[in-house]
Amino acid sequence: MPNSEKTEIVRDKGPEARPLDTFDRTILGELAVDAGLSYAELGSRVGLSAPAVHERVKRLRATGRIRGTVAVLDGPATGKPFLAFVHVDTTGGSKSRTFRALAELPELEEIHSVAGDTCTLLKVRCASSRALEGLLARLYAMPGIKATRSYVVLSTYLERTPQAGITEALEEPPMDEAPR
Amino acid sequence: MPNSEKTEIVRDKGPEARPLDTFDRTILGELAVDAGLSYAELGSRVGLSAPAVHERVKRLRATGRIRGTVAVLDGPATGKPFLAFVHVDTTGGSKSRTFRALAELPELEEIHSVAGDTCTLLKVRCASSRALEGLLARLYAMPGIKATRSYVVLSTYLERTPQAGITEALEEPPMDEAPR
DNA sequence: TGATTGCTCCGAACGTGATTCCTTTCTTCA
DNA sequence: TGAAGAAAGGAATCACGTTCGGAGCAATCA
């Protein structure tokens, strides 16, 4: 199972990283689904030896393609069966201070600044609707919070971390008005 | 590093599982942040020996508290810098067929059925705004899709998988109208 | 109160797999 | 055509996951 750091630090290449060949993308695809694979198994799936995939995974970590490996907890099974998305309207003000305070709560899973009819989108997972109420109360106690609109999740059909695959077909020009 | 299965199958206790003591919750908290910890390191952090935490992690897996361990990929670094949430209005119809088709796309990260002024909420990560356009085009080609409203993410301040912690204070009664 | 049962923890030993080293091969550039 | 760099494979080493046996502890029941 691909270990975190532990190997000597490989200098972060930053933006000068190469463009991800097929091997890399296959490795990423496998690890995004199950990071508990042995290098031998991973190697046989992508068609490389264990040391070779080890080298590539090390590089994928060093270049920031892999941010880390985590255990995925089950919300309901760990006491937080209640999931909601909260749109927030804010008036100007120091959003980063507010966000930092929110991020302290383990109930907050995502905080995005979005374009649309609201400013901010939160993903909240908590124990009950009462806990959401408590969270909203805290929200309104913060400066610059104008309004919220909550979407309570009734059932979840899919929930996963970023995947490696890219559907090329989505990029095709939608209209046939010859770009040039 | 906590391995997946591999150990003999421990009978899934289903709902009869115990209520998660402090050790369990600490272990979950650590693994939700970094699943690459060795059992020895994990043990020293929670105050147990390696075999003891191994036993507990095995149980946490068997009882479904831990759904799996995955590598967290970086969207921009893997070619998908564009993130959006799409609210979808559907008229009755077989949603599960539609959802299954959508889940095939690696661009789809989340599909929730929600309560509110829309029916469904999608989280989409793709290569560009054009790809989102292509995805919306596919959406409208599906039966029962009435309207969509998209929120394009400008910047992400927090994004993580479910955490183990629970903020008890959120559960406190919001009003002082003595329940009894 | 005392004995028994079950559970969980720890120390030590074992085996597997991660990690490294080195050689070979392929590609690229002079 | 020759040289240099990168990358993959094979083998060896080493760390860690995993198991085993025993001890401590709490709860149950006689």
Short mmCIF file of C-alpha atoms (C1' of nucleotides) in Angstrom, two decimals:
data_model
loop_
_atom_site.label_atom_id
_atom_site.label_comp_id
_atom_site.label_asym_id
_atom_site.label_seq_id
_atom_site.Cartn_x
_atom_site.Cartn_y
_atom_site.Cartn_z
CA MET A 1 0.00 0.00 0.00
CA PRO A 2 1.45 3.24 -1.25
CA ASN A 3 3.00 4.99 1.70
CA SER A 4 2.96 8.73 2.21
CA GLU A 5 6.19 10.50 2.46
CA LYS A 6 8.79 8.38 4.19
CA THR A 7 10.89 8.25 1.10
CA GLU A 8 13.33 11.09 0.78
CA ILE A 9 11.80 14.34 -0.27
CA VAL A 10 11.64 14.66 -4.00
CA ARG A 11 11.88 18.29 -5.04
CA ASP A 12 8.49 19.63 -6.03
CA LYS A 13 8.67 20.30 -9.73
CA GLY A 14 5.83 22.76 -9.58
CA PRO A 15 4.44 23.61 -12.98
CA GLU A 16 7.29 22.09 -14.94
CA ALA A 17 5.79 18.64 -14.48
CA ARG A 18 5.22 16.47 -17.46
CA PRO A 19 1.74 16.03 -18.87
CA LEU A 20 0.67 12.67 -17.38
CA ASP A 21 0.99 9.75 -19.73
CA THR A 22 -1.37 6.79 -19.89
CA PHE A 23 0.48 4.90 -17.15
CA ASP A 24 0.17 7.83 -14.78
CA ARG A 25 -3.50 8.31 -15.46
CA THR A 26 -4.25 4.63 -14.98
CA ILE A 27 -2.35 4.63 -11.71
CA LEU A 28 -4.25 7.70 -10.54
CA GLY A 29 -7.52 6.09 -11.54
CA GLU A 30 -6.81 2.97 -9.52
CA LEU A 31 -5.53 4.79 -6.46
CA ALA A 32 -8.45 7.20 -6.43
CA VAL A 33 -10.70 4.19 -5.94
CA ASP A 34 -8.50 2.09 -3.66
CA ALA A 35 -5.25 3.35 -2.20
CA GLY A 36 -4.76 0.09 -0.33
CA LEU A 37 -3.46 -1.75 -3.37
CA SER A 38 0.00 -3.24 -3.16
CA TYR A 39 2.55 -1.96 -5.62
CA ALA A 40 2.77 -5.44 -7.10
CA GLU A 41 -0.98 -5.56 -7.74
CA LEU A 42 -1.00 -1.99 -9.01
CA GLY A 43 1.91 -2.80 -11.27
CA SER A 44 0.17 -5.81 -12.79
CA ARG A 45 -2.90 -3.71 -13.47
CA VAL A 46 -1.05 -1.01 -15.33
CA GLY A 47 1.58 -3.26 -16.88
CA LEU A 48 4.66 -2.22 -14.94
CA SER A 49 6.87 -3.71 -12.25
CA ALA A 50 6.46 -2.82 -8.61
CA PRO A 51 9.54 -0.58 -8.45
CA ALA A 52 8.43 1.23 -11.59
CA VAL A 53 4.97 2.11 -10.25
CA HIS A 54 6.53 2.98 -6.95
CA GLU A 55 8.71 5.50 -8.70
CA ARG A 56 5.75 6.96 -10.56
CA VAL A 57 3.54 7.19 -7.49
CA LYS A 58 6.37 8.92 -5.68
CA ARG A 59 6.55 11.42 -8.50
CA LEU A 60 2.78 11.88 -8.59
CA ARG A 61 2.91 12.76 -4.91
CA ALA A 62 5.88 15.06 -5.27
CA THR A 63 4.30 16.98 -8.13
CA GLY A 64 1.05 17.44 -6.26
CA ARG A 65 -1.15 15.28 -8.46
CA ILE A 66 -1.87 13.16 -5.40
CA ARG A 67 -2.68 15.38 -2.44
CA GLY A 68 -2.71 12.56 0.10
CA THR A 69 -4.38 9.32 1.03
CA VAL A 70 -7.27 9.29 3.44
CA ALA A 71 -9.74 6.88 4.98
CA VAL A 72 -13.24 7.59 3.74
CA LEU A 73 -15.60 7.60 6.70
CA ASP A 74 -19.25 6.72 6.46
CA GLY A 75 -21.33 9.67 7.63
CA PRO A 76 -24.32 7.80 9.07
CA ALA A 77 -22.14 5.07 10.58
CA THR A 78 -20.04 7.63 12.42
CA GLY A 79 -22.92 9.56 13.88
CA LYS A 80 -23.55 12.18 11.22
CA PRO A 81 -26.45 11.03 9.03
CA PHE A 82 -27.59 14.53 8.15
CA LEU A 83 -26.18 16.17 5.01
CA ALA A 84 -27.03 19.59 3.61
CA PHE A 85 -25.78 22.20 1.19
CA VAL A 86 -26.11 25.78 2.33
CA HIS A 87 -26.00 28.75 0.00
CA VAL A 88 -24.90 31.90 1.78
CA ASP A 89 -25.36 35.52 0.83
CA THR A 90 -22.78 37.79 2.33
CA THR A 91 -22.22 41.49 2.24
CA GLY A 92 -18.62 42.56 1.79
CA GLY A 93 -16.39 41.86 4.71
CA SER A 94 -13.50 39.64 5.62
CA LYS A 95 -14.65 36.35 4.24
CA SER A 96 -11.37 34.61 4.96
CA ARG A 97 -11.73 35.22 8.69
CA THR A 98 -15.24 33.81 8.58
CA PHE A 99 -14.14 30.84 6.51
CA ARG A 100 -11.26 30.06 8.82
CA ALA A 101 -13.63 29.98 11.76
CA LEU A 102 -16.05 27.72 9.90
CA ALA A 103 -13.33 25.33 8.83
CA GLU A 104 -12.66 24.62 12.50
CA LEU A 105 -15.95 22.77 12.71
CA PRO A 106 -15.67 19.11 11.69
CA GLU A 107 -19.21 19.41 10.36
CA LEU A 108 -18.00 21.64 7.54
CA GLU A 109 -16.76 19.60 4.60
CA GLU A 110 -16.61 22.14 1.83
CA ILE A 111 -16.48 25.90 1.52
CA HIS A 112 -16.57 27.37 -1.96
CA SER A 113 -16.86 30.86 -3.30
CA VAL A 114 -19.19 30.60 -6.26
CA ALA A 115 -20.56 32.66 -9.11
CA GLY A 116 -24.33 32.78 -9.37
CA ASP A 117 -27.09 34.29 -7.33
CA THR A 118 -25.27 33.54 -4.09
CA CYS A 119 -21.72 34.14 -2.93
CA THR A 120 -20.76 31.08 -0.95
CA LEU A 121 -21.65 27.42 -0.91
CA LEU A 122 -21.18 25.19 2.12
CA LYS A 123 -21.38 21.44 2.44
CA VAL A 124 -22.38 20.46 5.94
CA ARG A 125 -22.58 17.00 7.50
CA CYS A 126 -23.92 16.81 11.03
CA ALA A 127 -25.81 14.71 13.52
CA SER A 128 -29.32 16.07 13.05
CA SER A 129 -31.47 18.83 11.70
CA ARG A 130 -31.13 20.48 15.08
CA ALA A 131 -27.37 20.57 14.62
CA LEU A 132 -27.87 22.27 11.26
CA GLU A 133 -30.09 24.78 13.01
CA GLY A 134 -27.32 25.40 15.50
CA LEU A 135 -24.85 25.88 12.72
CA LEU A 136 -27.07 28.35 10.92
CA ALA A 137 -27.44 30.23 14.19
CA ARG A 138 -23.67 30.51 14.38
CA LEU A 139 -23.57 31.63 10.79
CA TYR A 140 -26.00 34.48 11.39
CA ALA A 141 -23.97 35.53 14.40
CA MET A 142 -21.03 36.19 12.09
CA PRO A 143 -20.58 39.59 10.51
CA GLY A 144 -21.67 40.07 6.94
CA ILE A 145 -24.02 37.12 6.68
CA LYS A 146 -27.12 38.37 4.92
CA ALA A 147 -29.16 35.27 4.11
CA THR A 148 -28.92 31.52 3.67
CA ARG A 149 -30.76 28.93 1.64
CA SER A 150 -30.40 25.30 2.63
CA TYR A 151 -30.81 22.16 0.58
CA VAL A 152 -31.23 19.09 2.73
CA VAL A 153 -30.00 15.91 1.11
CA LEU A 154 -32.67 13.22 1.02
CA SER A 155 -30.51 10.52 -0.51
CA THR A 156 -27.09 10.31 -2.04
CA TYR A 157 -26.61 8.39 -5.28
CA LEU A 158 -22.95 9.15 -5.81
CA GLU A 159 -20.23 10.66 -3.68
CA ARG A 160 -16.54 10.31 -4.41
CA THR A 161 -13.28 12.18 -4.56
CA PRO A 162 -11.89 13.62 -7.83
CA GLN A 163 -11.44 10.96 -10.47
CA ALA A 164 -8.59 10.67 -12.94
CA GLY A 165 -10.65 10.16 -16.08
CA ILE A 166 -11.56 12.89 -18.53
CA THR A 167 -14.41 12.53 -21.00
CA GLU A 168 -12.96 14.02 -24.15
CA ALA A 169 -16.33 14.09 -25.89
CA LEU A 170 -17.55 16.81 -23.55
CA GLU A 171 -15.05 19.21 -25.08
CA GLU A 172 -16.44 18.97 -28.58
CA PRO A 173 -17.73 22.21 -30.01
CA PRO A 174 -21.42 22.42 -29.20
CA MET A 175 -22.42 24.44 -32.27
CA ASP A 176 -21.26 23.93 -35.85
CA GLU A 177 -20.38 27.55 -36.44
CA ALA A 178 -16.82 26.91 -37.55
CA PRO A 179 -14.52 28.42 -34.90
CA ARG A 180 -12.25 29.73 -37.75
CA MET B 1 -0.31 1.60 6.49
CA PRO B 2 -3.72 0.20 7.28
CA ASN B 3 -4.41 -2.38 4.67
CA SER B 4 -7.81 -3.07 3.22
CA GLU B 5 -9.16 -6.52 3.50
CA LYS B 6 -6.43 -9.14 3.52
CA THR B 7 -7.14 -10.06 7.06
CA GLU B 8 -9.72 -12.77 7.45
CA ILE B 9 -13.24 -11.54 7.04
CA VAL B 10 -14.67 -10.28 10.27
CA ARG B 11 -18.39 -10.80 10.33
CA ASP B 12 -20.18 -7.55 9.66
CA LYS B 13 -21.96 -6.70 12.85
CA GLY B 14 -24.44 -4.51 11.00
CA PRO B 15 -26.37 -2.24 13.30
CA GLU B 16 -25.41 -4.07 16.48
CA ALA B 17 -22.07 -2.31 16.51
CA ARG B 18 -20.96 -0.54 19.63
CA PRO B 19 -21.20 3.22 19.92
CA LEU B 20 -17.62 4.29 19.15
CA ASP B 21 -15.52 5.14 22.17
CA THR B 22 -12.91 7.87 22.37
CA PHE B 23 -10.17 5.62 21.01
CA ASP B 24 -12.23 4.77 17.96
CA ARG B 25 -13.12 8.36 17.26
CA THR B 26 -9.52 9.48 17.60
CA ILE B 27 -8.38 6.74 15.25
CA LEU B 28 -11.06 7.73 12.73
CA GLY B 29 -10.04 11.35 13.03
CA GLU B 30 -6.42 10.57 12.29
CA LEU B 31 -7.12 8.22 9.42
CA ALA B 32 -9.57 10.61 7.82
CA VAL B 33 -6.69 13.05 7.48
CA ASP B 34 -3.87 10.63 6.68
CA ALA B 35 -4.44 6.95 6.03
CA GLY B 36 -0.76 6.42 5.37
CA LEU B 37 0.13 6.32 9.04
CA SER B 38 1.82 3.21 10.34
CA TYR B 39 -0.01 1.31 13.05
CA ALA B 40 2.88 2.06 15.40
CA GLU B 41 2.58 5.81 14.81
CA LEU B 42 -1.20 5.67 15.01
CA GLY B 43 -0.94 3.71 18.22
CA SER B 44 1.35 6.23 19.83
CA ARG B 45 -1.01 9.05 18.89
CA VAL B 46 -4.06 7.45 20.46
CA GLY B 47 -2.24 5.76 23.32
CA LEU B 48 -2.47 2.12 22.29
CA SER B 49 -0.12 -0.52 20.95
CA ALA B 50 0.12 -1.36 17.28
CA PRO B 51 -1.78 -4.65 17.55
CA ALA B 52 -4.54 -2.94 19.51
CA VAL B 53 -5.13 -0.22 16.94
CA HIS B 54 -4.85 -2.81 14.23
CA GLU B 55 -7.69 -4.72 15.83
CA ARG B 56 -9.78 -1.59 16.15
CA VAL B 57 -9.18 -0.45 12.60
CA LYS B 58 -10.11 -3.90 11.39
CA ARG B 59 -13.36 -3.63 13.31
CA LEU B 60 -14.03 -0.13 12.06
CA ARG B 61 -13.70 -1.42 8.54
CA ALA B 62 -15.85 -4.48 9.16
CA THR B 63 -18.64 -2.45 10.70
CA GLY B 64 -18.65 0.01 7.85
CA ARG B 65 -17.42 3.04 9.73
CA ILE B 66 -14.51 3.17 7.31
CA ARG B 67 -15.73 2.76 3.77
CA GLY B 68 -12.29 2.50 2.21
CA THR B 69 -9.03 4.32 1.70
CA VAL B 70 -8.43 6.40 -1.38
CA ALA B 71 -5.82 8.69 -2.87
CA VAL B 72 -7.11 12.25 -3.03
CA LEU B 73 -6.31 13.67 -6.45
CA ASP B 74 -5.78 17.33 -7.11
CA GLY B 75 -8.33 18.55 -9.65
CA PRO B 76 -6.30 21.27 -11.35
CA ALA B 77 -3.10 19.21 -11.27
CA THR B 78 -4.81 16.30 -13.02
CA GLY B 79 -6.36 18.33 -15.79
CA LYS B 80 -9.72 19.28 -14.31
CA PRO B 81 -9.48 22.81 -12.89
CA PHE B 82 -13.16 23.60 -13.42
CA LEU B 83 -15.61 22.88 -10.61
CA ALA B 84 -19.34 23.54 -10.56
CA PHE B 85 -22.49 22.63 -8.69
CA VAL B 86 -25.56 22.09 -10.83
CA HIS B 87 -29.08 22.16 -9.49
CA VAL B 88 -31.44 20.15 -11.65
CA ASP B 89 -35.21 20.29 -11.94
CA THR B 90 -36.72 17.06 -13.12
CA THR B 91 -40.24 16.00 -13.87
CA GLY B 92 -41.18 12.55 -12.63
CA GLY B 93 -39.46 9.75 -14.44
CA SER B 94 -36.88 7.09 -13.73
CA LYS B 95 -34.26 9.08 -11.94
CA SER B 96 -32.18 6.04 -11.07
CA ARG B 97 -31.61 5.25 -14.75
CA THR B 98 -30.52 8.80 -15.36
CA PHE B 99 -28.29 8.79 -12.29
CA ARG B 100 -26.64 5.55 -13.28
CA ALA B 101 -25.80 6.98 -16.67
CA LEU B 102 -24.39 10.14 -15.12
CA ALA B 103 -22.30 8.22 -12.61
CA GLU B 104 -20.44 6.67 -15.53
CA LEU B 105 -18.82 10.01 -16.24
CA PRO B 106 -15.65 10.62 -14.22
CA GLU B 107 -16.59 14.30 -14.20
CA LEU B 108 -19.50 13.58 -11.86
CA GLU B 109 -18.41 13.53 -8.25
CA GLU B 110 -21.66 13.78 -6.40
CA ILE B 111 -25.32 13.16 -7.12
CA HIS B 112 -27.80 13.99 -4.39
CA SER B 113 -31.55 14.10 -4.24
CA VAL B 114 -32.38 17.17 -2.20
CA ALA B 115 -35.30 18.96 -0.61
CA GLY B 116 -35.72 22.56 -1.60
CA ASP B 117 -36.69 24.40 -4.72
CA THR B 118 -34.86 21.89 -6.88
CA CYS B 119 -34.83 18.11 -7.01
CA THR B 120 -31.26 17.12 -7.65
CA LEU B 121 -27.83 18.51 -6.95
CA LEU B 122 -24.75 17.55 -8.92
CA LYS B 123 -21.11 18.23 -8.25
CA VAL B 124 -19.14 18.36 -11.47
CA ARG B 125 -15.40 18.66 -11.98
CA CYS B 126 -14.18 18.96 -15.53
CA ALA B 127 -11.53 20.40 -17.78
CA SER B 128 -13.19 23.63 -18.83
CA SER B 129 -16.37 25.61 -19.05
CA ARG B 130 -16.85 24.09 -22.47
CA ALA B 131 -16.86 20.65 -20.91
CA LEU B 132 -19.55 21.79 -18.50
CA GLU B 133 -21.50 23.04 -21.47
CA GLY B 134 -21.15 19.61 -23.05
CA LEU B 135 -22.31 17.97 -19.87
CA LEU B 136 -25.36 20.20 -19.64
CA ALA B 137 -26.16 19.35 -23.23
CA ARG B 138 -26.12 15.68 -22.31
CA LEU B 139 -28.30 16.41 -19.33
CA TYR B 140 -30.95 18.10 -21.44
CA ALA B 141 -30.90 15.18 -23.81
CA MET B 142 -32.05 12.94 -20.99
CA PRO B 143 -35.74 12.43 -20.36
CA GLY B 144 -37.39 14.39 -17.58
CA ILE B 145 -34.80 17.14 -17.27
CA LYS B 146 -36.72 20.38 -16.99
CA ALA B 147 -34.18 23.02 -16.03
CA THR B 148 -30.74 23.50 -14.51
CA ARG B 149 -29.03 26.21 -12.52
CA SER B 150 -25.26 26.14 -12.29
CA TYR B 151 -22.95 27.58 -9.69
CA VAL B 152 -19.40 27.85 -10.92
CA VAL B 153 -16.81 27.63 -8.19
CA LEU B 154 -14.46 30.61 -8.17
CA SER B 155 -12.25 29.39 -5.37
CA THR B 156 -12.30 26.61 -2.86
CA TYR B 157 -11.46 27.34 0.77
CA LEU B 158 -12.11 23.90 2.19
CA GLU B 159 -12.72 20.50 0.67
CA ARG B 160 -12.40 17.26 2.58
CA THR B 161 -14.02 13.93 3.22
CA PRO B 162 -16.31 13.29 6.21
CA GLN B 163 -14.58 14.01 9.50
CA ALA B 164 -14.90 12.05 12.71
CA GLY B 165 -15.53 14.95 15.06
CA ILE B 166 -18.94 16.10 16.25
CA THR B 167 -19.54 19.53 17.73
CA GLU B 168 -21.86 18.81 20.63
CA ALA B 169 -22.67 22.46 21.13
CA LEU B 170 -24.61 22.55 17.87
CA GLU B 171 -27.22 20.24 19.36
CA GLU B 172 -28.14 22.56 22.18
CA PRO B 173 -31.76 23.65 22.21
CA PRO B 174 -31.99 26.85 20.20
CA MET B 175 -34.92 28.32 22.12
CA ASP B 176 -35.40 28.37 25.88
CA GLU B 177 -38.91 27.04 25.78
CA ALA B 178 -38.18 24.17 28.13
CA PRO B 179 -39.04 20.94 26.26
CA ARG B 180 -40.22 19.55 29.62
"C1'" DT C 1 -18.01 -13.09 47.97
"C1'" DG C 2 -15.66 -15.98 44.71
"C1'" DA C 3 -15.27 -18.19 40.27
"C1'" DT C 4 -15.98 -18.02 35.37
"C1'" DT C 5 -16.42 -16.05 30.91
"C1'" DG C 6 -15.48 -12.85 27.51
"C1'" DC C 7 -13.05 -8.92 25.90
"C1'" DT C 8 -9.13 -6.07 25.02
"C1'" DC C 9 -4.62 -5.02 25.46
"C1'" DC C 10 0.46 -5.91 25.06
"C1'" DG C 11 5.13 -8.19 23.78
"C1'" DA C 12 7.32 -10.97 20.67
"C1'" DA C 13 7.84 -13.56 16.46
"C1'" DC C 14 6.82 -14.23 11.62
"C1'" DG C 15 6.02 -13.20 6.89
"C1'" DT C 16 4.87 -10.12 3.38
"C1'" DG C 17 5.54 -6.20 0.87
"C1'" DA C 18 7.75 -1.59 0.53
"C1'" DT C 19 12.02 0.42 -0.63
"C1'" DT C 20 16.53 0.68 -2.50
"C1'" DC C 21 20.42 -0.46 -5.45
"C1'" DC C 22 22.16 -1.68 -9.70
"C1'" DT C 23 22.03 -3.15 -14.36
"C1'" DT C 24 19.87 -2.92 -18.84
"C1'" DT C 25 17.32 -0.81 -22.49
"C1'" DC C 26 15.34 2.79 -25.04
"C1'" DT C 27 15.21 7.38 -26.50
"C1'" DT C 28 17.24 11.82 -27.59
"C1'" DC C 29 20.66 14.87 -29.02
"C1'" DA C 30 25.17 16.12 -30.63
"C1'" DT D 1 27.12 6.90 -35.08
"C1'" DG D 2 28.21 7.70 -30.36
"C1'" DA D 3 27.06 9.60 -25.90
"C1'" DA D 4 23.93 10.84 -22.22
"C1'" DG D 5 19.73 10.90 -19.86
"C1'" DA D 6 15.60 8.69 -18.31
"C1'" DA D 7 13.03 4.86 -17.04
"C1'" DA D 8 12.00 -0.04 -16.21
"C1'" DG D 9 13.09 -4.62 -14.29
"C1'" DG D 10 15.48 -7.98 -11.04
"C1'" DA D 11 17.26 -8.94 -6.73
"C1'" DA D 12 18.31 -7.89 -2.01
"C1'" DT D 13 17.33 -5.48 2.23
"C1'" DC D 14 14.56 -3.76 5.66
"C1'" DA D 15 10.60 -1.97 7.82
"C1'" DC D 16 5.96 -2.78 8.94
"C1'" DG D 17 1.70 -5.33 8.91
"C1'" DT D 18 -0.09 -9.35 10.96
"C1'" DT D 19 -0.62 -13.13 13.98
"C1'" DC D 20 -0.09 -15.70 18.27
"C1'" DG D 21 -0.12 -16.48 23.07
"C1'" DG D 22 -0.62 -14.67 27.55
"C1'" DA D 23 -2.11 -11.22 31.05
"C1'" DG D 24 -5.20 -7.83 33.00
"C1'" DC D 25 -9.90 -6.39 33.71
"C1'" DA D 26 -14.86 -6.09 33.91
"C1'" DA D 27 -19.22 -8.19 34.01
"C1'" DT D 28 -22.15 -12.26 35.15
"C1'" DC D 29 -23.75 -15.74 37.93
"C1'" DA D 30 -23.65 -19.10 41.55
#
